[in-house]
Amino acid sequence: MRKAIPYGKQHISEADIAAVVATLQADFLTQGPTVAAFEAAFANYVGAKYAVAVANGTAALHLCALALNVNQQTRVITTPITFVASANCIRYCGGEIVFADVDPNTILLDTNLVRQMLESKPAGYYAGLIPVDFGGNPVNLQELRELADQHNLWIIEDACHAPGGFFYDSDGTKQMCGNGNFADLSIFSFHPVKHIATGEGGMITTNNEALYNKLLLYRTHGITKDPELMQENHGPWYMEMQELGYNYRIPDILCALGLSQLQRAEEGLTRRKAIARTYDQAFKDVAGLGVVQTEAAALGAADDTGHAYHLYIIRVQNRQGLYEHLRRHQIYAQVHYIPAHTMPYYRNLGYKPGDFPVAEKYYSECLSLPMYPTLTEEEQLFVIEKVKEFVFNGR
Ligand SMILES: *Cc1c(COP(=O)(O)O)cnc(C)c1O
Protein backbone atom coordinates (compact mmCIF):
# COMPACT_ATOMS: atom_id res chain seq x y z
CA MET A 1 0.00 0.00 0.00
CA ARG A 2 1.02 3.58 -0.66
CA LYS A 3 2.47 5.46 2.29
CA ALA A 4 0.48 8.35 3.71
CA ILE A 5 1.60 11.72 2.32
CA PRO A 6 1.65 14.53 4.91
CA TYR A 7 1.80 18.25 4.04
CA GLY A 8 5.24 18.61 5.56
CA LYS A 9 7.87 16.30 6.98
CA GLN A 10 11.39 16.42 8.39
CA HIS A 11 14.28 14.60 6.79
CA ILE A 12 16.90 13.02 9.04
CA SER A 13 20.04 11.81 7.28
CA GLU A 14 22.79 9.46 8.43
CA ALA A 15 25.02 12.52 8.84
CA ASP A 16 22.42 14.10 11.16
CA ILE A 17 22.35 10.98 13.30
CA ALA A 18 26.14 10.80 13.44
CA ALA A 19 26.30 14.47 14.48
CA VAL A 20 23.88 13.91 17.35
CA VAL A 21 25.67 10.76 18.48
CA ALA A 22 28.98 12.62 18.47
CA THR A 23 27.49 15.26 20.75
CA LEU A 24 26.10 12.59 23.09
CA GLN A 25 29.61 11.17 23.36
CA ALA A 26 31.19 14.57 23.99
CA ASP A 27 31.28 16.55 27.24
CA PHE A 28 28.16 18.69 27.03
CA LEU A 29 24.51 17.78 26.71
CA THR A 30 23.53 21.42 26.93
CA GLN A 31 25.30 24.77 26.52
CA GLY A 32 28.48 23.36 25.06
CA PRO A 33 30.33 24.50 21.95
CA THR A 34 27.65 23.31 19.50
CA VAL A 35 25.20 26.04 20.50
CA ALA A 36 27.67 28.74 19.49
CA ALA A 37 28.69 26.83 16.36
CA PHE A 38 25.05 26.55 15.26
CA GLU A 39 24.48 30.25 15.98
CA ALA A 40 27.52 31.29 13.97
CA ALA A 41 26.62 29.06 11.02
CA PHE A 42 23.02 30.26 11.02
CA ALA A 43 23.99 33.94 11.23
CA ASN A 44 26.27 33.34 8.28
CA TYR A 45 23.52 31.55 6.34
CA VAL A 46 21.06 34.44 6.56
CA GLY A 47 23.72 37.16 6.51
CA ALA A 48 23.08 38.61 9.97
CA LYS A 49 25.67 39.77 12.50
CA TYR A 50 24.27 37.96 15.54
CA ALA A 51 22.19 34.84 16.14
CA VAL A 52 20.77 33.52 19.41
CA ALA A 53 19.60 29.90 19.51
CA VAL A 54 16.64 29.21 21.78
CA ALA A 55 14.22 26.50 22.89
CA ASN A 56 11.62 27.06 20.13
CA GLY A 57 10.22 29.70 17.81
CA THR A 58 7.68 30.86 20.36
CA ALA A 59 10.42 31.44 22.94
CA ALA A 60 12.26 33.40 20.24
CA LEU A 61 9.23 35.66 19.81
CA HIS A 62 8.82 36.09 23.56
CA LEU A 63 12.47 37.02 23.97
CA CYS A 64 12.14 39.60 21.19
CA ALA A 65 9.16 41.16 22.95
CA LEU A 66 11.13 41.26 26.21
CA ALA A 67 14.20 42.77 24.57
CA LEU A 68 12.02 45.48 23.01
CA ASN A 69 10.46 46.28 26.41
CA VAL A 70 6.91 45.36 25.43
CA ASN A 71 4.55 46.12 28.31
CA GLN A 72 0.91 47.00 29.06
CA GLN A 73 1.24 50.28 27.17
CA THR A 74 2.54 48.66 23.98
CA ARG A 75 0.41 48.25 20.86
CA VAL A 76 1.69 46.07 18.04
CA ILE A 77 0.31 45.38 14.56
CA THR A 78 0.42 41.90 13.04
CA THR A 79 -1.38 39.72 10.50
CA PRO A 80 -4.23 37.37 11.39
CA ILE A 81 -2.94 34.81 8.86
CA THR A 82 -0.15 33.34 10.93
CA PHE A 83 0.50 30.82 13.63
CA VAL A 84 -0.95 32.31 16.81
CA ALA A 85 2.48 32.58 18.46
CA SER A 86 3.31 35.62 16.28
CA ALA A 87 0.60 37.52 18.17
CA ASN A 88 0.78 35.75 21.52
CA CYS A 89 4.31 36.95 22.26
CA ILE A 90 2.99 40.48 22.76
CA ARG A 91 0.24 39.21 25.06
CA TYR A 92 2.84 37.39 27.20
CA CYS A 93 4.18 40.84 28.07
CA GLY A 94 0.74 42.37 28.57
CA GLY A 95 0.80 44.36 25.34
CA GLU A 96 -2.07 44.82 22.91
CA ILE A 97 -2.23 43.03 19.57
CA VAL A 98 -3.89 44.95 16.76
CA PHE A 99 -4.52 42.82 13.70
CA ALA A 100 -4.46 44.30 10.21
CA ASP A 101 -5.94 42.58 7.17
CA VAL A 102 -3.81 40.94 4.51
CA ASP A 103 -3.19 41.75 0.87
CA PRO A 104 -5.65 39.70 -1.23
CA ASN A 105 -2.96 38.46 -3.62
CA THR A 106 0.04 37.78 -1.42
CA ILE A 107 -1.79 37.13 1.89
CA LEU A 108 0.96 39.12 3.59
CA LEU A 109 0.31 42.02 5.96
CA ASP A 110 -1.23 44.78 3.81
CA THR A 111 1.26 47.65 3.89
CA ASN A 112 -1.27 50.23 2.74
CA LEU A 113 -3.66 49.26 5.49
CA VAL A 114 -0.86 49.45 8.02
CA ARG A 115 0.02 52.92 6.72
CA GLN A 116 -3.59 54.06 7.12
CA MET A 117 -3.73 52.69 10.65
CA LEU A 118 -0.51 54.47 11.60
CA GLU A 119 -1.63 57.75 10.07
CA SER A 120 -5.01 57.64 11.78
CA LYS A 121 -3.45 57.62 15.28
CA PRO A 122 -1.28 60.08 17.16
CA ALA A 123 2.49 59.58 17.11
CA GLY A 124 3.61 56.88 19.52
CA TYR A 125 0.27 55.05 19.53
CA TYR A 126 1.81 51.93 18.00
CA ALA A 127 5.22 50.61 19.04
CA GLY A 128 5.95 47.88 16.54
CA LEU A 129 5.12 45.63 13.62
CA ILE A 130 5.31 41.85 13.33
CA PRO A 131 5.22 40.94 9.64
CA VAL A 132 5.29 37.24 8.75
CA ASP A 133 6.99 35.74 5.69
CA PHE A 134 3.89 33.65 5.30
CA GLY A 135 4.35 30.30 3.56
CA GLY A 136 7.94 31.29 2.75
CA ASN A 137 6.89 34.34 0.73
CA PRO A 138 9.32 37.07 1.82
CA VAL A 139 7.79 40.33 3.00
CA ASN A 140 9.22 43.43 1.33
CA LEU A 141 10.85 44.69 4.50
CA GLN A 142 12.40 47.72 2.84
CA GLU A 143 8.93 49.16 2.33
CA LEU A 144 7.88 48.33 5.88
CA ARG A 145 11.12 49.73 7.30
CA GLU A 146 10.48 53.10 5.67
CA LEU A 147 7.03 53.15 7.19
CA ALA A 148 8.38 52.03 10.56
CA ASP A 149 11.03 54.77 10.53
CA GLN A 150 8.41 57.43 9.76
CA HIS A 151 6.43 56.30 12.80
CA ASN A 152 9.28 55.28 15.09
CA LEU A 153 8.38 51.61 15.23
CA TRP A 154 10.44 48.48 15.68
CA ILE A 155 9.99 45.41 13.46
CA ILE A 156 10.09 41.76 14.47
CA GLU A 157 10.15 39.66 11.31
CA ASP A 158 8.55 36.26 11.88
CA ALA A 159 10.66 34.37 9.34
CA CYS A 160 9.75 30.88 10.57
CA HIS A 161 8.64 29.96 7.05
CA ALA A 162 11.52 31.53 5.19
CA PRO A 163 15.08 30.52 6.12
CA GLY A 164 16.95 30.96 2.84
CA GLY A 165 14.22 33.18 1.41
CA PHE A 166 15.03 36.62 0.04
CA PHE A 167 13.66 39.63 -1.78
CA TYR A 168 15.31 42.22 -4.00
CA ASP A 169 15.38 45.75 -2.62
CA SER A 170 14.90 48.89 -4.71
CA ASP A 171 18.57 48.82 -5.76
CA GLY A 172 18.21 45.25 -6.95
CA THR A 173 20.25 43.96 -4.03
CA LYS A 174 19.33 40.53 -2.72
CA GLN A 175 18.08 40.79 0.87
CA MET A 176 17.94 37.53 2.80
CA CYS A 177 15.11 36.98 5.27
CA GLY A 178 16.51 37.55 8.73
CA ASN A 179 19.63 39.44 7.56
CA GLY A 180 19.00 42.27 10.01
CA ASN A 181 19.15 45.04 7.41
CA PHE A 182 15.51 46.07 7.86
CA ALA A 183 13.95 44.20 10.78
CA ASP A 184 15.29 44.89 14.27
CA LEU A 185 14.91 41.22 15.09
CA SER A 186 13.98 38.15 13.04
CA ILE A 187 12.91 34.78 14.35
CA PHE A 188 12.98 31.21 13.04
CA SER A 189 11.61 27.86 14.23
CA PHE A 190 13.10 24.38 13.95
CA HIS A 191 9.87 22.48 14.48
CA PRO A 192 9.84 19.29 12.35
CA VAL A 193 7.62 20.75 9.62
CA LYS A 194 9.96 23.72 9.12
CA HIS A 195 12.94 23.76 6.73
CA ILE A 196 15.51 22.92 9.39
CA ALA A 197 14.35 20.52 12.08
CA THR A 198 15.73 20.02 15.58
CA GLY A 199 12.52 18.68 17.15
CA GLU A 200 12.01 21.84 19.16
CA GLY A 201 14.22 24.82 18.52
CA GLY A 202 14.36 28.40 17.41
CA MET A 203 16.70 31.22 16.45
CA ILE A 204 16.73 34.99 16.63
CA THR A 205 18.91 37.01 14.27
CA THR A 206 19.79 40.69 14.52
CA ASN A 207 22.42 43.28 13.63
CA ASN A 208 21.73 45.24 16.81
CA GLU A 209 24.33 44.58 19.51
CA ALA A 210 22.30 46.06 22.37
CA LEU A 211 19.31 43.88 21.53
CA TYR A 212 21.61 40.89 21.12
CA ASN A 213 22.98 41.35 24.64
CA LYS A 214 19.46 41.60 26.06
CA LEU A 215 18.43 38.41 24.30
CA LEU A 216 21.38 36.57 25.85
CA LEU A 217 20.38 37.81 29.27
CA TYR A 218 16.69 36.96 28.97
CA ARG A 219 17.44 33.53 27.48
CA THR A 220 18.97 32.36 30.70
CA HIS A 221 17.04 33.74 33.70
CA GLY A 222 18.31 37.28 33.28
CA ILE A 223 21.61 36.04 34.70
CA THR A 224 25.00 37.24 33.55
CA LYS A 225 28.45 35.96 34.42
CA ASP A 226 30.20 38.62 32.37
CA PRO A 227 32.36 40.67 34.81
CA GLU A 228 32.04 43.71 32.56
CA LEU A 229 28.26 43.71 32.92
CA MET A 230 28.04 42.91 36.65
CA GLN A 231 27.39 45.53 39.27
CA GLU A 232 29.38 43.69 41.93
CA ASN A 233 31.87 40.85 41.93
CA HIS A 234 32.27 38.61 44.98
CA GLY A 235 34.65 36.12 43.38
CA PRO A 236 34.92 33.52 40.64
CA TRP A 237 31.56 31.92 41.58
CA TYR A 238 29.72 35.19 41.30
CA MET A 239 26.90 35.82 38.85
CA GLU A 240 24.11 38.33 38.78
CA MET A 241 20.43 38.08 37.97
CA GLN A 242 19.74 41.48 36.50
CA GLU A 243 16.37 40.98 34.81
CA LEU A 244 13.45 38.58 35.12
CA GLY A 245 14.49 36.14 32.41
CA TYR A 246 13.54 32.61 31.47
CA ASN A 247 15.12 29.29 30.72
CA TYR A 248 14.77 29.35 26.95
CA ARG A 249 18.03 27.58 26.20
CA ILE A 250 18.37 24.91 23.52
CA PRO A 251 20.63 21.95 24.27
CA ASP A 252 23.83 21.06 22.42
CA ILE A 253 22.28 17.80 21.23
CA LEU A 254 19.63 19.67 19.27
CA CYS A 255 22.10 22.23 17.96
CA ALA A 256 24.19 19.38 16.56
CA LEU A 257 21.13 18.25 14.64
CA GLY A 258 20.42 21.80 13.50
CA LEU A 259 24.00 22.40 12.40
CA SER A 260 23.99 19.19 10.40
CA GLN A 261 20.61 20.01 8.83
CA LEU A 262 21.82 23.49 7.96
CA GLN A 263 24.48 21.94 5.68
CA ARG A 264 21.61 20.62 3.51
CA ALA A 265 19.42 23.72 3.68
CA GLU A 266 20.16 24.96 0.17
CA GLU A 267 19.62 21.51 -1.29
CA GLY A 268 16.24 21.29 0.44
CA LEU A 269 15.29 24.75 -0.78
CA THR A 270 16.17 23.84 -4.37
CA ARG A 271 13.99 20.76 -4.13
CA ARG A 272 11.10 22.79 -2.63
CA LYS A 273 11.29 25.22 -5.55
CA ALA A 274 11.25 22.36 -8.05
CA ILE A 275 8.16 20.93 -6.36
CA ALA A 276 6.50 24.35 -6.51
CA ARG A 277 7.28 24.69 -10.23
CA THR A 278 5.73 21.26 -10.89
CA TYR A 279 2.56 22.24 -9.02
CA ASP A 280 2.49 25.61 -10.83
CA GLN A 281 2.66 23.88 -14.21
CA ALA A 282 0.06 21.29 -13.30
CA PHE A 283 -2.48 23.78 -12.00
CA LYS A 284 -1.92 26.86 -14.14
CA ASP A 285 -4.79 26.19 -16.55
CA VAL A 286 -7.16 24.52 -14.13
CA ALA A 287 -10.31 26.60 -13.78
CA GLY A 288 -11.45 26.82 -10.20
CA LEU A 289 -7.95 26.57 -8.69
CA GLY A 290 -6.16 29.66 -7.48
CA VAL A 291 -2.69 30.13 -6.08
CA VAL A 292 -1.22 32.61 -3.64
CA GLN A 293 0.86 35.13 -5.51
CA THR A 294 4.43 35.75 -4.50
CA GLU A 295 5.29 39.20 -3.28
CA ALA A 296 7.73 39.53 -6.19
CA ALA A 297 5.06 38.62 -8.74
CA ALA A 298 2.61 41.02 -7.12
CA LEU A 299 5.18 43.77 -7.62
CA GLY A 300 5.46 42.81 -11.27
CA ALA A 301 8.88 41.15 -11.05
CA ALA A 302 9.51 38.11 -13.19
CA ASP A 303 11.87 36.54 -10.68
CA ASP A 304 10.15 35.05 -7.64
CA THR A 305 12.92 32.65 -6.70
CA GLY A 306 13.26 34.22 -3.26
CA HIS A 307 10.19 32.31 -2.09
CA ALA A 308 11.28 29.68 0.44
CA TYR A 309 8.21 27.47 -0.08
CA HIS A 310 7.54 26.31 3.42
CA LEU A 311 4.01 25.84 2.06
CA TYR A 312 2.45 25.40 -1.34
CA ILE A 313 -1.04 26.79 -1.04
CA ILE A 314 -3.92 26.48 -3.48
CA ARG A 315 -7.27 28.23 -3.25
CA VAL A 316 -10.40 26.31 -4.11
CA GLN A 317 -14.06 27.03 -3.49
CA ASN A 318 -14.99 23.60 -2.12
CA ARG A 319 -12.00 23.39 0.16
CA GLN A 320 -13.59 20.95 2.58
CA GLY A 321 -14.57 18.64 -0.28
CA LEU A 322 -11.04 18.63 -1.65
CA TYR A 323 -9.53 18.19 1.83
CA GLU A 324 -11.70 15.12 2.41
CA HIS A 325 -11.12 13.74 -1.07
CA LEU A 326 -7.36 13.92 -0.53
CA ARG A 327 -7.67 12.32 2.90
CA ARG A 328 -9.51 9.38 1.42
CA HIS A 329 -6.37 8.82 -0.61
CA GLN A 330 -4.13 9.30 2.44
CA ILE A 331 -2.94 12.71 1.31
CA TYR A 332 -2.95 14.85 4.42
CA ALA A 333 -3.20 18.41 3.19
CA GLN A 334 -3.51 21.15 5.83
CA VAL A 335 -5.08 24.54 6.31
CA HIS A 336 -2.85 27.54 7.12
CA TYR A 337 -4.16 29.37 8.97
CA ILE A 338 -7.39 29.72 10.90
CA PRO A 339 -7.33 33.54 11.27
CA ALA A 340 -5.89 34.27 14.70
CA HIS A 341 -8.51 36.92 15.52
CA THR A 342 -11.28 34.30 15.28
CA MET A 343 -9.74 32.16 18.01
CA PRO A 344 -11.79 32.19 21.23
CA TYR A 345 -8.93 33.81 23.12
CA TYR A 346 -8.81 36.79 20.74
CA ARG A 347 -12.61 36.96 20.53
CA ASN A 348 -12.58 37.42 24.28
CA LEU A 349 -10.37 40.44 23.67
CA GLY A 350 -13.00 41.94 21.37
CA TYR A 351 -12.26 40.58 17.90
CA LYS A 352 -14.98 38.87 15.89
CA PRO A 353 -15.53 37.11 12.57
CA GLY A 354 -16.08 39.74 9.91
CA ASP A 355 -13.32 42.01 11.22
CA PHE A 356 -10.84 41.04 8.49
CA PRO A 357 -12.77 39.99 5.38
CA VAL A 358 -9.77 39.38 3.11
CA ALA A 359 -8.15 37.04 5.64
CA GLU A 360 -11.42 35.25 6.30
CA LYS A 361 -12.22 34.75 2.60
CA TYR A 362 -8.71 33.42 2.08
CA TYR A 363 -9.14 31.05 5.02
CA SER A 364 -12.37 29.63 3.55
CA GLU A 365 -10.54 28.59 0.36
CA CYS A 366 -6.94 27.73 1.24
CA LEU A 367 -5.30 24.35 1.29
CA SER A 368 -1.61 23.56 1.77
CA LEU A 369 -0.50 20.66 -0.43
CA PRO A 370 2.37 18.31 0.43
CA MET A 371 5.64 20.26 0.26
CA TYR A 372 8.88 18.83 1.61
CA PRO A 373 12.21 17.89 0.01
CA THR A 374 11.73 14.11 0.25
CA LEU A 375 8.34 14.17 -1.46
CA THR A 376 9.00 11.91 -4.47
CA GLU A 377 8.07 12.78 -8.05
CA GLU A 378 5.70 9.85 -8.09
CA GLU A 379 4.02 11.01 -4.88
CA GLN A 380 3.67 14.55 -6.19
CA LEU A 381 2.09 13.30 -9.43
CA PHE A 382 -0.37 11.29 -7.35
CA VAL A 383 -1.26 14.42 -5.36
CA ILE A 384 -1.73 16.41 -8.58
CA GLU A 385 -3.89 13.66 -10.07
CA LYS A 386 -6.15 13.56 -7.02
CA VAL A 387 -6.48 17.36 -6.86
CA LYS A 388 -7.43 17.54 -10.55
CA GLU A 389 -9.78 14.59 -10.24
CA PHE A 390 -11.70 16.44 -7.55
CA VAL A 391 -11.70 19.83 -9.26
CA PHE A 392 -12.86 18.34 -12.58
CA ASN A 393 -15.36 15.82 -11.25
CA GLY A 394 -16.10 16.86 -7.70
CA ARG A 395 -15.04 13.44 -6.42
C1 LIG B 1 6.18 27.44 13.78
C2 LIG B 1 5.87 28.87 13.88
C3 LIG B 1 6.06 29.60 15.08
C4 LIG B 1 6.38 28.97 16.38
O1 LIG B 1 7.47 28.15 16.38
P1 LIG B 1 7.60 26.97 17.47
O2 LIG B 1 9.00 26.52 17.28
O3 LIG B 1 6.61 25.93 17.10
O4 LIG B 1 7.35 27.54 18.80
C5 LIG B 1 5.82 30.96 15.05
N1 LIG B 1 5.43 31.59 13.94
C6 LIG B 1 5.22 30.93 12.79
C7 LIG B 1 4.78 31.68 11.58
C8 LIG B 1 5.42 29.55 12.73
O5 LIG B 1 5.19 28.89 11.60
PDB file of N, CA and C and ligand atoms in Angstrom, residues 56-59 61 82-83 85-86 132 158 160-161 187 189-191 194 200-201 310 337, ligand 1:
ATOM      1  N   ASN A  56      12.589  27.236  21.228  1.00  0.00           N
ATOM      2  CA  ASN A  56      11.625  27.058  20.129  1.00  0.00           C
ATOM      3  C   ASN A  56      11.308  28.430  19.542  1.00  0.00           C
ATOM      4  N   GLY A  57      10.537  28.439  18.496  1.00  0.00           N
ATOM      5  CA  GLY A  57      10.219  29.698  17.813  1.00  0.00           C
ATOM      6  C   GLY A  57       9.381  30.633  18.666  1.00  0.00           C
ATOM      7  N   THR A  58       8.528  30.055  19.495  1.00  0.00           N
ATOM      8  CA  THR A  58       7.677  30.862  20.365  1.00  0.00           C
ATOM      9  C   THR A  58       8.515  31.559  21.435  1.00  0.00           C
ATOM     10  N   ALA A  59       9.485  30.833  21.982  1.00  0.00           N
ATOM     11  CA  ALA A  59      10.420  31.439  22.942  1.00  0.00           C
ATOM     12  C   ALA A  59      11.196  32.570  22.266  1.00  0.00           C
ATOM     13  N   LEU A  61      10.136  34.501  19.875  1.00  0.00           N
ATOM     14  CA  LEU A  61       9.225  35.655  19.807  1.00  0.00           C
ATOM     15  C   LEU A  61       9.099  36.338  21.164  1.00  0.00           C
ATOM     16  N   THR A  82      -1.431  33.809  10.412  1.00  0.00           N
ATOM     17  CA  THR A  82      -0.149  33.337  10.929  1.00  0.00           C
ATOM     18  C   THR A  82      -0.428  32.333  12.027  1.00  0.00           C
ATOM     19  N   PHE A  83       0.624  31.646  12.436  1.00  0.00           N
ATOM     20  CA  PHE A  83       0.496  30.816  13.626  1.00  0.00           C
ATOM     21  C   PHE A  83       0.329  31.761  14.817  1.00  0.00           C
ATOM     22  N   ALA A  85       1.333  32.132  17.657  1.00  0.00           N
ATOM     23  CA  ALA A  85       2.478  32.578  18.465  1.00  0.00           C
ATOM     24  C   ALA A  85       2.981  33.955  18.045  1.00  0.00           C
ATOM     25  N   SER A  86       2.843  34.303  16.751  1.00  0.00           N
ATOM     26  CA  SER A  86       3.308  35.621  16.277  1.00  0.00           C
ATOM     27  C   SER A  86       2.617  36.733  17.050  1.00  0.00           C
ATOM     28  N   VAL A 132       4.997  38.673   8.832  1.00  0.00           N
ATOM     29  CA  VAL A 132       5.287  37.239   8.753  1.00  0.00           C
ATOM     30  C   VAL A 132       5.564  36.881   7.288  1.00  0.00           C
ATOM     31  N   ASP A 158       8.755  37.688  11.606  1.00  0.00           N
ATOM     32  CA  ASP A 158       8.551  36.262  11.875  1.00  0.00           C
ATOM     33  C   ASP A 158       8.910  35.526  10.588  1.00  0.00           C
ATOM     34  N   CYS A 160       9.798  32.332  10.344  1.00  0.00           N
ATOM     35  CA  CYS A 160       9.745  30.879  10.567  1.00  0.00           C
ATOM     36  C   CYS A 160       9.577  30.091   9.278  1.00  0.00           C
ATOM     37  N   HIS A 161       8.911  30.694   8.288  1.00  0.00           N
ATOM     38  CA  HIS A 161       8.636  29.963   7.049  1.00  0.00           C
ATOM     39  C   HIS A 161       9.695  30.218   5.984  1.00  0.00           C
ATOM     40  N   ILE A 187      12.939  36.055  13.619  1.00  0.00           N
ATOM     41  CA  ILE A 187      12.908  34.783  14.349  1.00  0.00           C
ATOM     42  C   ILE A 187      12.621  33.611  13.407  1.00  0.00           C
ATOM     43  N   SER A 189      11.999  29.027  13.440  1.00  0.00           N
ATOM     44  CA  SER A 189      11.614  27.857  14.233  1.00  0.00           C
ATOM     45  C   SER A 189      12.223  26.610  13.604  1.00  0.00           C
ATOM     46  N   PHE A 190      12.565  25.651  14.453  1.00  0.00           N
ATOM     47  CA  PHE A 190      13.101  24.385  13.948  1.00  0.00           C
ATOM     48  C   PHE A 190      12.179  23.226  14.302  1.00  0.00           C
ATOM     49  N   HIS A 191      10.892  23.521  14.342  1.00  0.00           N
ATOM     50  CA  HIS A 191       9.870  22.479  14.482  1.00  0.00           C
ATOM     51  C   HIS A 191       9.975  21.532  13.270  1.00  0.00           C
ATOM     52  N   LYS A 194       9.239  22.578   9.690  1.00  0.00           N
ATOM     53  CA  LYS A 194       9.960  23.719   9.122  1.00  0.00           C
ATOM     54  C   LYS A 194      11.175  23.230   8.306  1.00  0.00           C
ATOM     55  N   GLU A 200      12.387  20.498  18.715  1.00  0.00           N
ATOM     56  CA  GLU A 200      12.008  21.840  19.161  1.00  0.00           C
ATOM     57  C   GLU A 200      13.258  22.700  19.019  1.00  0.00           C
ATOM     58  N   GLY A 201      13.065  23.936  18.649  1.00  0.00           N
ATOM     59  CA  GLY A 201      14.220  24.822  18.524  1.00  0.00           C
ATOM     60  C   GLY A 201      13.829  26.100  17.836  1.00  0.00           C
ATOM     61  N   HIS A 310       7.916  27.157   2.282  1.00  0.00           N
ATOM     62  CA  HIS A 310       7.537  26.308   3.422  1.00  0.00           C
ATOM     63  C   HIS A 310       6.215  25.631   3.088  1.00  0.00           C
ATOM     64  N   TYR A 337      -3.880  29.703   7.586  1.00  0.00           N
ATOM     65  CA  TYR A 337      -4.159  29.371   8.974  1.00  0.00           C
ATOM     66  C   TYR A 337      -5.605  29.727   9.293  1.00  0.00           C
TER      67      TYR A 337
HETATM   68  C1  LIG B   1       6.181  27.435  13.783  1.00  0.00           C
HETATM   69  C2  LIG B   1       5.873  28.874  13.885  1.00  0.00           C
HETATM   70  C3  LIG B   1       6.058  29.596  15.077  1.00  0.00           C
HETATM   71  C4  LIG B   1       6.383  28.966  16.382  1.00  0.00           C
HETATM   72  O1  LIG B   1       7.470  28.146  16.375  1.00  0.00           O
HETATM   73  P1  LIG B   1       7.599  26.967  17.466  1.00  0.00           P
HETATM   74  O2  LIG B   1       9.004  26.524  17.278  1.00  0.00           O
HETATM   75  O3  LIG B   1       6.605  25.928  17.099  1.00  0.00           O
HETATM   76  O4  LIG B   1       7.347  27.544  18.798  1.00  0.00           O
HETATM   77  C5  LIG B   1       5.824  30.962  15.047  1.00  0.00           C
HETATM   78  N1  LIG B   1       5.435  31.592  13.939  1.00  0.00           N
HETATM   79  C6  LIG B   1       5.218  30.926  12.785  1.00  0.00           C
HETATM   80  C7  LIG B   1       4.778  31.684  11.577  1.00  0.00           C
HETATM   81  C8  LIG B   1       5.422  29.551  12.726  1.00  0.00           C
HETATM   82  O5  LIG B   1       5.186  28.891  11.599  1.00  0.00           O
END
